[in-house]
Amino acid sequence: MNLKLVWLIVAGAGLVWAVVASTGTPPPDALREMFSGAFGSPQGWRETLKESTPLLVLGASVFLALKAGLFNIGADGQFVVGGLAAAVVGLRVTGPGGVVLGTLAACLAGSAWALLPGWIKAYRGGHEVITTIMMNNVGRLATTALAAGVLRAPGQQNAETPLLDASTTLPNVVQDGAFRLNWAFFIGLVAVVVTALFFSRTVAGFETAATGSNSRASLFAGIDVRRTTLAAMLVSGAVAGLAGALQVFAVKHQFNADFSPGYGFDALGVALLAAGQAWFVIPSALLFGALARGTSALSIMGVPKGLNGVLLGLVVLVFAAVRYRKEAANG
Amino acid sequence: MDAVTQNFGSVRALDSVGLEVQKGTVHALLGENGAGKTTLMRVLYGALQPQSGKVFLDGVETTLRSPAEALRHGIGMVSQHYAIIPELTALDNLMLGAEGGAILDRKAARARAQSLADSMGFQFDWDAAAAELGPAGAQKLEILKLLWREVDVMILDEPTAMLSPEDADALYASLRGLADQGRTVIVVTHRLSEVTAHCDHVTILRQGKNVTDFPVGAKSQHETAELIVGKALSPSAARSCRPGEVLLETVRLDVRGDRGDVAVRQVDLGLRAGEVVGVAGVDGSGQRELVQALLGVRPVLSGAIRLVGSDITRSSARQRIALGLRGIPEDRHEEGVIDDHDLVTNATLGHQRLAAFRRGPVLDRAASRALAGKVATMFETKHSHLGQKMKELSGGNQQRFVNARALAHEAKVLVAFQPVRGLDIEATRRVYAALGEFADQGGAALVVSFDLDELLEFCDRIVVMHSGHLASPPTGHERDRTMIGAMMVGTA
């Protein structure tokens, strides 16, 4: 049994090895470079934590929905509309008030983007995967159109809004040489902690997890399954919107057409890797962040950046094989 | 089978068990929950590899490494959970997995299916979705699936648990037909009256050991029951029932079934404090819809439901729970428990909004744990610790847990659907004793069962459901088995 597990991990490592080798770089050098790129320098740490921040929050968002039995593929779209809402508010209301209001607006926008899929799922039985994918497309295209149109910065060719006033941003907690750590990272940690406590301590969390695991039994236990489903989707959307706001106020200081490089989709991997334990979203997001940073460091050695996606995919695959093998063995 | 031993971790589920079954007989395998019946059968059809022991088929030692291999040797099993895909037609379900080639020949298949069904005296609408089969139909389809695969040794686990007395008799008649053709049938069951009436030979397992084998008729039912539990049976205490005020009442209740038909028609029910009332009836007579409407998970079409004086016709399940209504759902797997959650969570399930188990929006985990401990001990649910996942418990132990949960906290009225399904004699007595005690302390219980003998033995009063209508037996025939049986099929 355990031997099989070892083989699985060896096979996974072998695949990683083969993928890296296929790029023409000797794998040991590449892996060393990746590791030192992510953790070997203050800049490395800075970038790793910066990449991990949206993954933490979006990981919490997807995790929440997953616990309720919903596969929220729409986190990316909710993230993008949240980012746009935050930027729009932040451009009109300056100062810390703008950050707070912008964050609220982002949460509402994320929720609004999840409303239709949540309602269709809860009251009409339509599958959330299909509807959230649709909402992703609408969200991406609509926000790009706005950023290229009415919201475009004066005199700019690219589809992007003006930059926020420096007072309307989230400050760094630590700024030491090349190292920076923004408050957004801690807000991300808090989001995960709150998610974990919600499920382990609250009645609403209990009912949400029950609904996700067995909706029929939940019905007999006096749980309003439809309302719980809709609420879970709305909260998941709000958290994804929060991630968008953090990205605007801490990193981008504006909204632009390439706002998300696919964070919402990476977050699916983050949440899956957490395997039902909210706390595991933290190491899982850090791993994804480090891989993203490590592979972009590798690009200096001539390795294409797309390697990141391949490696993440392999991590999730090997993990899924391990996890579901266990479940199959349990019957 | 000879000297079969099976350990699960440190637990010895089978201890050098031998079993000899004659070709062409109907052989009953009896024993309490956890005696090793199902484990032994899983070894026989290849789902488990025993640590030691051998299987002989027609005198030849045979190794069965998987159910597929067992099937090739002509051994097949119908388990308690039917393996039927509801969306497929009856014919497609029959063929599934044994299509006999890459290209389907439905015409030939239908002809073969029809001749198999004819030989058994079954009737099927081959093109109808399997979802429309009742439990009896599903059971028959499962048997046909084994015949389709040319099985010689057929194992049936609790085949009559969901069937009415007539359907059960019909089933045994067809099993007898199979035995007469030279096939062998092994039945795992708890119903001794069936064994006496329909089987040839009996083997009793107790605590993983083969206690005794004997031909049917060599021992009385009472002796058999004592051999199963390993001690003298406690006499079922006769209860003196003194009905009090009406706790649960329905007035001209109409409820729709899943197919839009009116499944419960004009039902007037009055359940009084101190009563354990049994609802007899053939499966599909509206019991399911009645129970679901009472528990608040199925809308009421017209009429009213009152619980302890308040009108709950439109109340949510949560409000009903708060008023003291508890349920034991029909399908404990789908409706009663959450397999992936631990015993603490499962004990709390349904109670989570009650004041005793939370402080404001926060769960009171100590209270949940205390409740789980109480639930697990009430009917001696076998478990290793409260953090154990529900799916690691055997079906019987899950049922004990669900039954105990319903009675554990501030229950006033209990609505139960087959609460002793799959439970052994001793556990059945314990559960009904607890129901009696619950009633004596001012509670009231409504119990739906398809086993009329069980209701006659344990309930204070019996009402009968037939095609959606609820009726009481006429005065003087309150416990008349023949009369009630006739009412069940609508010929009274």
XYZ file of N, CA and C in Angstrom, chain A residues 200-204 206-207 209-210 213-214 216-224, chain B residues 292 297 318 321 333-335 337-338 341 345 349-350 352-353 358 361-363 365:
120
model
N -15.554 25.283 11.675
C -15.390 24.443 12.861
C -16.257 24.910 14.029
N -16.657 26.182 14.044
C -17.303 26.698 15.243
C -18.750 27.147 15.102
N -19.179 27.529 13.911
C -20.490 28.166 13.850
C -21.581 27.212 13.361
N -22.796 27.530 13.766
C -23.952 26.747 13.340
C -24.118 26.872 11.827
N -23.933 28.091 11.312
C -24.084 28.295 9.871
C -23.044 27.475 9.103
N -21.610 24.708 10.142
C -22.053 23.311 10.288
C -23.091 22.976 9.220
N -24.062 23.878 9.075
C -25.141 23.615 8.119
C -24.635 23.685 6.680
N -21.536 22.918 5.627
C -20.766 21.701 5.353
C -21.700 20.499 5.227
N -22.746 20.473 6.044
C -23.707 19.365 5.961
C -24.389 19.376 4.593
N -22.125 18.034 1.964
C -21.803 16.607 2.027
C -23.002 15.719 1.743
N -24.167 16.125 2.184
C -25.362 15.315 1.943
C -26.583 16.213 2.052
N -29.580 15.847 1.009
C -30.845 15.185 1.345
C -30.968 14.997 2.874
N -29.892 14.511 3.477
C -29.913 14.345 4.934
C -30.049 15.706 5.611
N -29.471 16.734 5.006
C -29.560 18.074 5.577
C -31.005 18.559 5.599
N -31.729 18.221 4.545
C -33.139 18.595 4.462
C -33.909 18.001 5.646
N -33.656 16.731 5.931
C -34.333 16.074 7.051
C -33.882 16.659 8.376
N -32.679 17.251 8.404
C -32.162 17.819 9.651
C -32.603 19.268 9.817
N -33.577 19.700 9.026
C -34.126 21.032 9.222
C -33.282 22.154 8.646
N -32.409 21.813 7.707
C -31.584 22.851 7.085
C -32.265 23.312 5.801
N -32.311 24.635 5.616
C -32.865 25.173 4.379
C -31.775 25.080 3.316
N -42.781 11.937 4.970
C -42.040 13.125 4.543
C -42.845 14.395 4.768
N -40.462 17.775 4.897
C -39.567 17.805 3.748
C -40.334 17.592 2.445
N -37.219 22.720 10.294
C -36.516 23.261 11.467
C -37.505 23.650 12.571
N -38.753 20.566 14.270
C -37.758 19.993 15.184
C -37.784 20.773 16.498
N -28.854 6.008 4.710
C -27.657 6.348 3.964
C -27.775 7.725 3.317
N -28.898 7.958 2.663
C -29.095 9.196 1.915
C -29.731 10.275 2.762
N -30.583 9.876 3.719
C -31.405 10.858 4.407
C -31.071 10.996 5.885
N -27.821 10.104 7.617
C -26.484 10.412 8.117
C -25.653 11.057 7.022
N -24.535 11.645 7.443
C -23.539 12.122 6.500
C -22.330 11.201 6.641
N -18.792 12.497 7.582
C -18.612 13.255 8.820
C -18.519 12.308 10.009
N -20.595 15.067 14.677
C -21.365 15.855 13.714
C -22.697 15.180 13.418
N -26.488 16.584 13.984
C -27.307 16.844 12.801
C -28.800 16.804 13.151
N -29.480 17.919 12.889
C -30.893 18.020 13.240
C -31.093 18.796 14.528
N -28.832 21.050 15.552
C -27.857 22.149 15.552
C -28.452 23.512 15.891
N -29.743 23.701 15.652
C -30.337 25.009 15.935
C -30.972 25.070 17.333
N -25.938 25.310 21.093
C -25.218 26.475 20.577
C -25.306 27.616 21.569
N -24.594 32.182 17.624
C -24.269 31.564 16.329
C -23.160 30.520 16.432
N -22.635 30.301 17.643
C -21.477 29.423 17.795
C -21.924 28.057 18.324
N -21.393 26.995 17.724
C -21.718 25.641 18.165
C -21.152 25.393 19.556
N -19.539 22.784 21.277
C -18.957 21.494 20.887
C -18.966 20.490 22.040
